[in-house]
mmCIF file of C-alpha atoms in Angstrom:
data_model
loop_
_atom_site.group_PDB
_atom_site.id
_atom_site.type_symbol
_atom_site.label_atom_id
_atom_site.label_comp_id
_atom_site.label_asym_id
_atom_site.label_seq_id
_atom_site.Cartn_x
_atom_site.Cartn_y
_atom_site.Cartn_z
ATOM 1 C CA UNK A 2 14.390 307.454 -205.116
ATOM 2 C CA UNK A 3 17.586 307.301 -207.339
ATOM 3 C CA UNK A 4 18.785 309.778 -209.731
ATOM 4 C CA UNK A 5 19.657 308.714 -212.830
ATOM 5 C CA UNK A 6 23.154 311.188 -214.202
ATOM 6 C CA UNK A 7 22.949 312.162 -217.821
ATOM 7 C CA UNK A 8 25.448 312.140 -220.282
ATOM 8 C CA UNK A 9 26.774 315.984 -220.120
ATOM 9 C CA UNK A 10 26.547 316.218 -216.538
ATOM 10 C CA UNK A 11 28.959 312.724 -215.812
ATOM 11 C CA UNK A 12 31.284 314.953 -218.457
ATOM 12 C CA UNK A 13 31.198 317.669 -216.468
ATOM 13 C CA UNK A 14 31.771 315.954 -213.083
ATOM 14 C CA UNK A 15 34.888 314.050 -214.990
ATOM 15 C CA UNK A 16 36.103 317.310 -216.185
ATOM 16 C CA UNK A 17 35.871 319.433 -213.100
ATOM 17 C CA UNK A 18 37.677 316.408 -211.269
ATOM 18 C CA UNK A 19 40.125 315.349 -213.033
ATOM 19 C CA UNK A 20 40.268 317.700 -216.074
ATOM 20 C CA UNK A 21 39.198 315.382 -218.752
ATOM 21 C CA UNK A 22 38.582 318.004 -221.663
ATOM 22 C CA UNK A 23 35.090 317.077 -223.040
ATOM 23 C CA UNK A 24 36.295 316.726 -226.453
ATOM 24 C CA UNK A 25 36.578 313.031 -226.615
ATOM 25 C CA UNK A 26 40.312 313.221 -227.180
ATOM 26 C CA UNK A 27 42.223 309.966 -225.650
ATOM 27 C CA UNK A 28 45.428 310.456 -223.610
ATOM 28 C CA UNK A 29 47.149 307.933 -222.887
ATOM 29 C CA UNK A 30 49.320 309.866 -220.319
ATOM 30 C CA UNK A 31 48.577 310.604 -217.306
ATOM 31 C CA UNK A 32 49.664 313.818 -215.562
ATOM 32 C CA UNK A 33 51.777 314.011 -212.134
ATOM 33 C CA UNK A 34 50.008 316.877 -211.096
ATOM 34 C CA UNK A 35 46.409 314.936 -211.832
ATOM 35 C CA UNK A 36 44.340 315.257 -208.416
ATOM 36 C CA UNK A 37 44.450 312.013 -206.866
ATOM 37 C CA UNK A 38 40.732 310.110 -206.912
ATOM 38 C CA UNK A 39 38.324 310.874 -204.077
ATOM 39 C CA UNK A 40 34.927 309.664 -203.406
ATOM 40 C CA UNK A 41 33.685 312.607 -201.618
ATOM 41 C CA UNK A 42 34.672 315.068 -204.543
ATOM 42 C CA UNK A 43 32.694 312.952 -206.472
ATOM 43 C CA UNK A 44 29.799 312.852 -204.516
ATOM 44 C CA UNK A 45 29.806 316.913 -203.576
ATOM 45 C CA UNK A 46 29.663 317.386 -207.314
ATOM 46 C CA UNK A 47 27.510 314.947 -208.074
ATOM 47 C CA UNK A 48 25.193 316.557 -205.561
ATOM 48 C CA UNK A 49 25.381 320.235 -206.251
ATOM 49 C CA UNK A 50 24.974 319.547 -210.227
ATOM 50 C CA UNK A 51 20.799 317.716 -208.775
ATOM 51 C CA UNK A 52 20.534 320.488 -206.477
ATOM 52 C CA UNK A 53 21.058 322.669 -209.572
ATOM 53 C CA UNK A 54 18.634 321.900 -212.073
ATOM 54 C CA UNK A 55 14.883 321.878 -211.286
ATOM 55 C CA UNK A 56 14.109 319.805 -214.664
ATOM 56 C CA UNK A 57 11.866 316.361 -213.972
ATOM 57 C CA UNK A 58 14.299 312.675 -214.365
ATOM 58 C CA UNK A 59 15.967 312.143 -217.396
ATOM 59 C CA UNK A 60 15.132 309.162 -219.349
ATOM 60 C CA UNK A 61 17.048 305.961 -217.963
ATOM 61 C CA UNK A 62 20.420 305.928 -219.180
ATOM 62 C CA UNK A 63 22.747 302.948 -220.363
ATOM 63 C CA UNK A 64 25.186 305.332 -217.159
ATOM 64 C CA UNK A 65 23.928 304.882 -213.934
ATOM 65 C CA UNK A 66 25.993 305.743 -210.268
ATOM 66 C CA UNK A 67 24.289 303.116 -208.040
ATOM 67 C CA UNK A 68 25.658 302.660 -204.341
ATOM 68 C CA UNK A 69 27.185 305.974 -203.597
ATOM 69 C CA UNK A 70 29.281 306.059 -200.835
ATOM 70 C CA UNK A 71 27.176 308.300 -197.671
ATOM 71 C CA UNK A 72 28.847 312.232 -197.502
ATOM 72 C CA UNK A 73 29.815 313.588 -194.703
ATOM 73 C CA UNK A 74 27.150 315.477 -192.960
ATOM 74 C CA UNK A 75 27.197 318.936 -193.283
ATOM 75 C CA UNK A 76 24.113 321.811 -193.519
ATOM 76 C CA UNK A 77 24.480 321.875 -197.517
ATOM 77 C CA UNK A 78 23.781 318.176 -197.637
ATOM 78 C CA UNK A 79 21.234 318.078 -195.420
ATOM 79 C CA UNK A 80 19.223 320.359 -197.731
ATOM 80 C CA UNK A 81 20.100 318.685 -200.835
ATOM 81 C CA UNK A 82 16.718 318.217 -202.817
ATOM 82 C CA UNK A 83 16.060 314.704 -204.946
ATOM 83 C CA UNK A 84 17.530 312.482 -201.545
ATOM 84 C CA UNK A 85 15.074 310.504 -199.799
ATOM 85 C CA UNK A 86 16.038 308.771 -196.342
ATOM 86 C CA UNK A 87 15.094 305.540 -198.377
ATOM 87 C CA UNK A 88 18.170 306.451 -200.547
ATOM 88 C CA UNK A 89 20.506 307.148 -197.927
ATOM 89 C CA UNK A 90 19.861 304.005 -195.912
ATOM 90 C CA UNK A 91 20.283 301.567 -198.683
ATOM 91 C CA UNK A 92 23.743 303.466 -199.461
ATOM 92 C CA UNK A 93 24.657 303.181 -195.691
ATOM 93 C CA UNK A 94 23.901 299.239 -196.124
ATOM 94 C CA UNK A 95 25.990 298.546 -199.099
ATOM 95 C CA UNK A 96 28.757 300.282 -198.065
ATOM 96 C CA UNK A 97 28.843 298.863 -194.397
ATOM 97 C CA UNK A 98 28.934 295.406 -195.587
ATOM 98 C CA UNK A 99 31.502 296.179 -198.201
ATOM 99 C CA UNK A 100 33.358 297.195 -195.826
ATOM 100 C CA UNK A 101 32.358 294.282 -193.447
ATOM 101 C CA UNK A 102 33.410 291.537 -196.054
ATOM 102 C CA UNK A 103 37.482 291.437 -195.957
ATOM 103 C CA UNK A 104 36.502 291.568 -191.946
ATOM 104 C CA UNK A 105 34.479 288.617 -192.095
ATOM 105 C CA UNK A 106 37.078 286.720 -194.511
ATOM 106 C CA UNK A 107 39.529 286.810 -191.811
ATOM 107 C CA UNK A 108 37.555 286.197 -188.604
ATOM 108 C CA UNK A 109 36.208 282.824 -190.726
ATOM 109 C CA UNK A 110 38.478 280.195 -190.476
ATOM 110 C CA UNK A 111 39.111 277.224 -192.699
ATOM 111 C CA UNK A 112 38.022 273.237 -192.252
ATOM 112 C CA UNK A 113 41.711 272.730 -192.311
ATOM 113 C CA UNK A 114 42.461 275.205 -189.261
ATOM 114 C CA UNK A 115 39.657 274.013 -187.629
ATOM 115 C CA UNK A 116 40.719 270.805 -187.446
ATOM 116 C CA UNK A 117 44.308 271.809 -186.539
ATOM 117 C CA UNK A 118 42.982 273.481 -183.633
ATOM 118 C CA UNK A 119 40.778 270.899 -182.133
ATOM 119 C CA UNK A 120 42.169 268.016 -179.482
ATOM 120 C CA UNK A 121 40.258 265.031 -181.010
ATOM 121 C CA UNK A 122 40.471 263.367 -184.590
ATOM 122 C CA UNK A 123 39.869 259.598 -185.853
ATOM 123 C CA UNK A 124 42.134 256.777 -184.598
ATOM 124 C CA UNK A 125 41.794 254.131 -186.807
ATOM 125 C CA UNK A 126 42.503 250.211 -185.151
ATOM 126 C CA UNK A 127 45.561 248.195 -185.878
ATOM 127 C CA UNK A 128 42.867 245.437 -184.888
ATOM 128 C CA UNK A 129 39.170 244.892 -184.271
ATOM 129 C CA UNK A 130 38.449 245.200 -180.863
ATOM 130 C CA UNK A 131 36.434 242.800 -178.507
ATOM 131 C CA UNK A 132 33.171 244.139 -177.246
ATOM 132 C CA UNK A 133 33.026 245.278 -173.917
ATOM 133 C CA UNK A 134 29.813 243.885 -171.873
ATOM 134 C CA UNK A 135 28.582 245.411 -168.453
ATOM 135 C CA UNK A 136 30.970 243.615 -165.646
ATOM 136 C CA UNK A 137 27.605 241.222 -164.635
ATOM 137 C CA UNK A 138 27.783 238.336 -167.044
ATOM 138 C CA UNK A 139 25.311 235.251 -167.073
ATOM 139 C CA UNK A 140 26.566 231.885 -164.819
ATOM 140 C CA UNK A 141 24.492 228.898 -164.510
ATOM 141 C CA UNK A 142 22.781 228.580 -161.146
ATOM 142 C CA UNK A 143 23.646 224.786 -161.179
ATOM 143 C CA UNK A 144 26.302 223.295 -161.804
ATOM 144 C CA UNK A 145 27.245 220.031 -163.476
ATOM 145 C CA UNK A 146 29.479 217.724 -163.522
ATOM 146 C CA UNK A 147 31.914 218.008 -167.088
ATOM 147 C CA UNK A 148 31.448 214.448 -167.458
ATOM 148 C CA UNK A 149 27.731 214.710 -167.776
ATOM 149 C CA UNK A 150 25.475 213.611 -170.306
ATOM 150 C CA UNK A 151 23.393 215.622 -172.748
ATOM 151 C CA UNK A 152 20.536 213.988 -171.571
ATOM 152 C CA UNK A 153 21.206 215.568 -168.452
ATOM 153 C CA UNK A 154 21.568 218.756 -169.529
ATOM 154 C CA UNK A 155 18.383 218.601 -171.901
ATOM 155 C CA UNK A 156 16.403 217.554 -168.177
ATOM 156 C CA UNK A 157 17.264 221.685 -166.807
ATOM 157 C CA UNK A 158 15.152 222.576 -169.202
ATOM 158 C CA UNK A 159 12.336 220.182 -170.033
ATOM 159 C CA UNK A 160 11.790 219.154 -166.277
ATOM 160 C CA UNK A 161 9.156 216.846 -164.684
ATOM 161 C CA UNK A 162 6.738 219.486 -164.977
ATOM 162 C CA UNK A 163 6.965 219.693 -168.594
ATOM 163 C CA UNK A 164 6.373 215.815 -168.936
ATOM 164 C CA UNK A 165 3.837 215.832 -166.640
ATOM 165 C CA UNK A 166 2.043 218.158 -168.657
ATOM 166 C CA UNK A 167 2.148 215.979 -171.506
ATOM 167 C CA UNK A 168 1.574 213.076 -170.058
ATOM 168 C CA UNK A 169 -1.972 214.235 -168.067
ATOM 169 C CA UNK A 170 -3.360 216.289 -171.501
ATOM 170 C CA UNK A 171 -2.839 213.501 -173.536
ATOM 171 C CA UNK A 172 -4.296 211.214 -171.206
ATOM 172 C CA UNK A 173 -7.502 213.613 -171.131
ATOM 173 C CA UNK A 174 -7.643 213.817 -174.715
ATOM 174 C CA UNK A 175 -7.373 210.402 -175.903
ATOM 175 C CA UNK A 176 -10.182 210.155 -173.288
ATOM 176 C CA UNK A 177 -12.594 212.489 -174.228
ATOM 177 C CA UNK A 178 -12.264 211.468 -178.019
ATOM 178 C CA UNK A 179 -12.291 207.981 -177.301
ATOM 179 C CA UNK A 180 -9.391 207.309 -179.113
ATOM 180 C CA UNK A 181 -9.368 203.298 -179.727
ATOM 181 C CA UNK A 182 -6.453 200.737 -178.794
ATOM 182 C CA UNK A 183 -4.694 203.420 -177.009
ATOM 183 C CA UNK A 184 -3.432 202.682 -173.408
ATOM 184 C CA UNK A 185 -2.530 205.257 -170.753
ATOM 185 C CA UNK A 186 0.590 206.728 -171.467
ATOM 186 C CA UNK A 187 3.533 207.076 -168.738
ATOM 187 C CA UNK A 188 6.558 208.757 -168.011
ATOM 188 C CA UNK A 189 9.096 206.875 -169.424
ATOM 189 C CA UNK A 190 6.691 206.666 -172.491
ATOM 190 C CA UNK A 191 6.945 210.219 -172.964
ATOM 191 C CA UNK A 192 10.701 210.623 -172.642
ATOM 192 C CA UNK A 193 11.143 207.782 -175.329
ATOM 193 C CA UNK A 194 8.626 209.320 -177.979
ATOM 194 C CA UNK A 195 10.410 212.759 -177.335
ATOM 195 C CA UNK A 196 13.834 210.887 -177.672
ATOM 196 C CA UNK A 197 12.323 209.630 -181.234
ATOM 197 C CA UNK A 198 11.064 212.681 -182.262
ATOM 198 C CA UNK A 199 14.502 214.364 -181.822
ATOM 199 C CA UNK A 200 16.450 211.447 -183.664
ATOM 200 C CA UNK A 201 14.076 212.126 -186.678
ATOM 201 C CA UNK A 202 15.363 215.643 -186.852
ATOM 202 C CA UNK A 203 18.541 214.702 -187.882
ATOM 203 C CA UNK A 204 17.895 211.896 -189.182
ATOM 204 C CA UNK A 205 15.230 212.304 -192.244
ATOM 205 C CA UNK A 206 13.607 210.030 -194.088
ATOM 206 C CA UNK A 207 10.445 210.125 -196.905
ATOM 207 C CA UNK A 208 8.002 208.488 -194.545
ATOM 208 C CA UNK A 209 7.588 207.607 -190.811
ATOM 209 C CA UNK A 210 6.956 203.918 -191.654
ATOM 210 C CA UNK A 211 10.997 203.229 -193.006
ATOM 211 C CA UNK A 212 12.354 203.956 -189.624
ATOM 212 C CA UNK A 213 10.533 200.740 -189.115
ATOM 213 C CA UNK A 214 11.559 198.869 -191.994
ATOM 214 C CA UNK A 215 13.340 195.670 -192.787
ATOM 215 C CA UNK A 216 15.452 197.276 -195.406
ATOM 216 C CA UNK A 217 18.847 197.869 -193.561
ATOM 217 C CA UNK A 218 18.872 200.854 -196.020
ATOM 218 C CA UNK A 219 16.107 202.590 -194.004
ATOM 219 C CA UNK A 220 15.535 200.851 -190.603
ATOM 220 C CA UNK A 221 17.265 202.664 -187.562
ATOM 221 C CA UNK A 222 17.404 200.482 -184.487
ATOM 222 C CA UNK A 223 17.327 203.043 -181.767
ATOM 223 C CA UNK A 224 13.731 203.567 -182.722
ATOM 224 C CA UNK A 225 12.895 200.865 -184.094
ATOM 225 C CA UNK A 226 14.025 198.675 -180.832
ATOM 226 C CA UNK A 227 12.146 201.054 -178.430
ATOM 227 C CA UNK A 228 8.322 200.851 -179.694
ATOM 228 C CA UNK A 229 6.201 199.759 -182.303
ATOM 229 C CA UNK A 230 5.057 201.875 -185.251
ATOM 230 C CA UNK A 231 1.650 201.238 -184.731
ATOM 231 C CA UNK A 232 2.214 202.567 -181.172
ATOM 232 C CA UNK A 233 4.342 205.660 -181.593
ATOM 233 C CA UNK A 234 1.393 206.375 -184.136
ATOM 234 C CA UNK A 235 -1.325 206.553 -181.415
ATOM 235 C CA UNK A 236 0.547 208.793 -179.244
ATOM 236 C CA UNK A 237 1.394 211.179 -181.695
ATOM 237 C CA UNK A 238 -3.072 211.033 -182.435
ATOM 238 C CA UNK A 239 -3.370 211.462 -178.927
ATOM 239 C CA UNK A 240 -0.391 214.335 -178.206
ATOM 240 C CA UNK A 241 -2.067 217.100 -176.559
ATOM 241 C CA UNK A 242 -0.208 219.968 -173.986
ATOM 242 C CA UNK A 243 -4.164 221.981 -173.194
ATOM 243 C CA UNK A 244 -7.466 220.962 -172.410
ATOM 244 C CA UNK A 245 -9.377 221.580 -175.682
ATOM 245 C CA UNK A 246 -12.826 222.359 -173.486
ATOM 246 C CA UNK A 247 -11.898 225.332 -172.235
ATOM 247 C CA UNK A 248 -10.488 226.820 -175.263
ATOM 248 C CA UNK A 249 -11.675 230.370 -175.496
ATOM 249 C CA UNK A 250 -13.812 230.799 -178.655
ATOM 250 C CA UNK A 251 -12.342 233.026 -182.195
ATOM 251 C CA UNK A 252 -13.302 236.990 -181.354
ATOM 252 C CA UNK A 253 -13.030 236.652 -177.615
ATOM 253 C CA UNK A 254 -10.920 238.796 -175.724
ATOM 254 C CA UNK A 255 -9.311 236.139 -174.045
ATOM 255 C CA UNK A 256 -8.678 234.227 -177.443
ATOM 256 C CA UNK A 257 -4.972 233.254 -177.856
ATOM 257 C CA UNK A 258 -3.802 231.833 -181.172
ATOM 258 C CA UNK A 259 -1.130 229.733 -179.135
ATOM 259 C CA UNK A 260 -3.460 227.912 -176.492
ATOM 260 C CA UNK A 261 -2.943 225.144 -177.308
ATOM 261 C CA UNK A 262 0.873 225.535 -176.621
ATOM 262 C CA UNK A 263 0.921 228.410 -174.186
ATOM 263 C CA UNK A 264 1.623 225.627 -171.159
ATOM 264 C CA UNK A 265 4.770 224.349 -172.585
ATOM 265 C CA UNK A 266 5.973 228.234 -173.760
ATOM 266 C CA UNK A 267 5.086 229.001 -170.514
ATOM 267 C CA UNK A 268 7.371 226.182 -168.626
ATOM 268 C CA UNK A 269 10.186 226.881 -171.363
ATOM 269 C CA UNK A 270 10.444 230.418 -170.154
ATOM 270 C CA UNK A 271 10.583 229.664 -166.666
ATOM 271 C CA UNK A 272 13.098 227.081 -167.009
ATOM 272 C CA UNK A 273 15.209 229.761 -168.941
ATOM 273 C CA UNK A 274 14.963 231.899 -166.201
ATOM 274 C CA UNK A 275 15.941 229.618 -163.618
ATOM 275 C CA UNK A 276 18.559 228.142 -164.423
ATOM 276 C CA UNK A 277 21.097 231.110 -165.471
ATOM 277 C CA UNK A 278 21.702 234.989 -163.944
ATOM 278 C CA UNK A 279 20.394 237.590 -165.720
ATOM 279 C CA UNK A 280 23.149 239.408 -167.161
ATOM 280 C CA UNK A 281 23.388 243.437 -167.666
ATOM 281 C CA UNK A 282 23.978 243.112 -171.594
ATOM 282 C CA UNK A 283 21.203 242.098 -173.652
ATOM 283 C CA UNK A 284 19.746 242.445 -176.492
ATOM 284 C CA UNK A 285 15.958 241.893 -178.060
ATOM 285 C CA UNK A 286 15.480 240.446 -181.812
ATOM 286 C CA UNK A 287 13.422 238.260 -184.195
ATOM 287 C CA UNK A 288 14.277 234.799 -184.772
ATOM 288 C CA UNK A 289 12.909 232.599 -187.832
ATOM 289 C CA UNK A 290 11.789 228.998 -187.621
ATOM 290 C CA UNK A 291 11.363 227.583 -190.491
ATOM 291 C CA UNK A 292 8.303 226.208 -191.503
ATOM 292 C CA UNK A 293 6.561 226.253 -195.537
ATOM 293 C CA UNK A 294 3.246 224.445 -194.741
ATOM 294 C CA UNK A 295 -0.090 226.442 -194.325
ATOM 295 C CA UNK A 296 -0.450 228.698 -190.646
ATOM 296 C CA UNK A 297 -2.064 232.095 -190.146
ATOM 297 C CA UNK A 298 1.389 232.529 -187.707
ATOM 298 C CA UNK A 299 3.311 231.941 -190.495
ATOM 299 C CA UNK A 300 5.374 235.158 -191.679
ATOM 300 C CA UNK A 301 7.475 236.192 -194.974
ATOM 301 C CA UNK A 302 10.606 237.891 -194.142
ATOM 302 C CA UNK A 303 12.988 238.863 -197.551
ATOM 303 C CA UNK A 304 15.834 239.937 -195.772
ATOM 304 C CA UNK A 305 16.399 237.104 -193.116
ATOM 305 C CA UNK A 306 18.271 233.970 -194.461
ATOM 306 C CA UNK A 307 14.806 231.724 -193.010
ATOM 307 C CA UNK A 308 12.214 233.711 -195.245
ATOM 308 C CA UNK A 309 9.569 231.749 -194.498
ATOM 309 C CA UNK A 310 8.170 230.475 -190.941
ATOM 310 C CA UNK A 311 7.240 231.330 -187.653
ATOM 311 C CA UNK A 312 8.597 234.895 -186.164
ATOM 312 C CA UNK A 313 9.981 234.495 -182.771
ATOM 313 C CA UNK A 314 11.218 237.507 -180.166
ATOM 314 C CA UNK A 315 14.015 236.352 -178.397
ATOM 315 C CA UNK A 316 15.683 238.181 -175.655
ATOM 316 C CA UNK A 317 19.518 236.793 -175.227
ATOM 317 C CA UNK A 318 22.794 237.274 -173.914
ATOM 318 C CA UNK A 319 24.484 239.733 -175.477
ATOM 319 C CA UNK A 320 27.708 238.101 -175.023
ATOM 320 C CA UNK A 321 26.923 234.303 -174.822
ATOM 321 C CA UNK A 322 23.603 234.188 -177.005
ATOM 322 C CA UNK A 323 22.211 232.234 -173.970
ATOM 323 C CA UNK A 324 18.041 232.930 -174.253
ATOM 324 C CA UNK A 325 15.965 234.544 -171.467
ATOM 325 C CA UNK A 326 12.654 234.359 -172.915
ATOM 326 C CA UNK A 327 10.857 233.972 -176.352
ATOM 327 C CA UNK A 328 7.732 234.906 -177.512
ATOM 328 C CA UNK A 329 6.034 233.532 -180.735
ATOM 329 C CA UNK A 330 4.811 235.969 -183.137
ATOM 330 C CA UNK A 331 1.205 235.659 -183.634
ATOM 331 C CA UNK A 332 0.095 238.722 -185.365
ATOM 332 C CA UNK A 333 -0.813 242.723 -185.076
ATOM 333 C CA UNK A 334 -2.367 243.117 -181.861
ATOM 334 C CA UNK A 335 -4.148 246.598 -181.531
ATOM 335 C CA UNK A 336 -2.773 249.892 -182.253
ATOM 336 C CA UNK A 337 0.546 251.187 -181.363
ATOM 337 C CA UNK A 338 3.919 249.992 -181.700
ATOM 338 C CA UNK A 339 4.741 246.132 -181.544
#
């Protein structure tokens, strides 16, 4: 519990210590022969003037002595009344850490020191750097000739197996729909249409028809010379890659958005696969196609420069860009993380 001091006895301790007379003179001067300041003379008076009086607490006054500094233990304190051992341990406190703070000021050092001290900093480049890959780096498994032609390179990946495949589905479908005035389709069929399809990507025009046309304007004689409109037509009706029949129906388990293309995707990968070394560096993203017609694969994507189309996962070459595999987006399946 604290003691509050009252106005006549802080006087009196003044007085008695320093010998202040009590008549409210003001000297300016102070003398040589003053007794020098002491906290423990303070506190002994201090101390014998509460032992002294038996009156209850004074009213609060606008002087209060908060924080004394702890005496020095001796019987008379010990048997001081008005001290609790609350008191004297929040005294003990305050004046430990007082003394504790010009302790802790030098013991803590400064950001700048501690960077002084320390081995490392930041090296800035005169240059960017290269990146450094793992020391296994993708090579072909077959080599070709320099001379070769892209025609030959495009056969690595779309083998027989992926003609093949066209070439017996759409067979089987233009069967079982009975598509009219449609012949068998061959080989060398199939690599023409594909050939077709590939100069229409780079070369667009409004319609199908004016690749065939007899305005010079329009007409392109590498496929116009190779088949007839009418036939390129029926083969594109008739283009199939899976047999329709065994489709698994909407809600089964076994339901796959991309049946009708998982053959081909499936051949792709494999042909990626075999025909380079897996390197040590790679890396897993999504890719866009772009596409603005109407698919439940289709995805919106703001921040991609395609925002529109179909979402692919590619896995690639870290150094190269060469792809491993791909996988076509088709949609949250289950719970979890994609």
């Amino acid at each position: 519990m604290e003691h509050y001091l009252r106005d006549d006895e802080i006087e009196k301790a003044l007085e008695e210590i320093f010998g202040i007379p009590d008549d409210g003179s003001e000297d300016g001067n102070e003398s040589d022969e003053a007794e020098e300041f002491n906290v423990n003379n303070i506190q002994r008076v201090l101390e014998d003037n509460s032992s002294s009086t038996s009156s209850p607490a004074p009213e609060q006054s606008e002087y209060t002595l908060r924080n004394r500094p702890e005496p020095e233990p001796s019987s008379s304190h010990s048997t001081s009344a008005g001290r609790s051992d609350y008191s004297h341990q929040d005294e003990s406190l305050s004046i430990e850490s007082t003394q504790q703070i010009p302790e802790l000021l030098e013991e803590e050092p400064s950001d700048e020191s501690e960077c002084e001290d320390e081995s490392w900093g930041k090296n800035m480049w005169d240059s960017r750097p290269d990146p450094e890959f793992d020391e296994v780096t993708v090579q072909p498994k077959y080599l070709m000739n320099r001379k070769a032609r892209p025609v030959a390179h495009f056969e690595k990946f779309f083998n027989d197996d992926g003609f093949d495949l066209i070439i017996t589905q759409t067979n089987l479908y233009a069967e079982q729909e009975r598509i009219k005035n449609l012949s068998p389709v061959d080989k060398a069929e199939i690599r023409a249409f594909l050939g077709i399809f590939i100069i229409m990507g780079y070369h667009i025009l409004p319609q199908i028809d004016l690749y065939w046309s007899t305005d010079p304007g329009f007409r392109v004689n590498e496929v116009a010379d190779v088949t007839t409109v009418k036939r390129f037509k029926k083969i594109l009706q008739a283009l199939h890659l899976n047999n329709n029949r065994e489709q698994p129906e909407r809600g089964s388990p076994d339901f796959d958005k991309l049946y009708k293309l998982r053959p081909l995707i499936s051949l792709l990968n494999d042909a990626f696969q075999n025909n380079a070394t897996n390197s040590s560096s790679q890396s897993i993203d999504e890719s866009m196609i772009l596409f603005k017609g109407r698919s439940s694969l289709k995805q919106y994507m703001p921040l991609k420069p395609i925002k529109r189309g179909y979402k692919v996962w590619c896995c690639c070459d870290s150094s190269t860009g060469y792809l491993y595999n791909f996988e076509i987006y088709t949609g949250k399946t289950g719970q979890g993380t994609e």
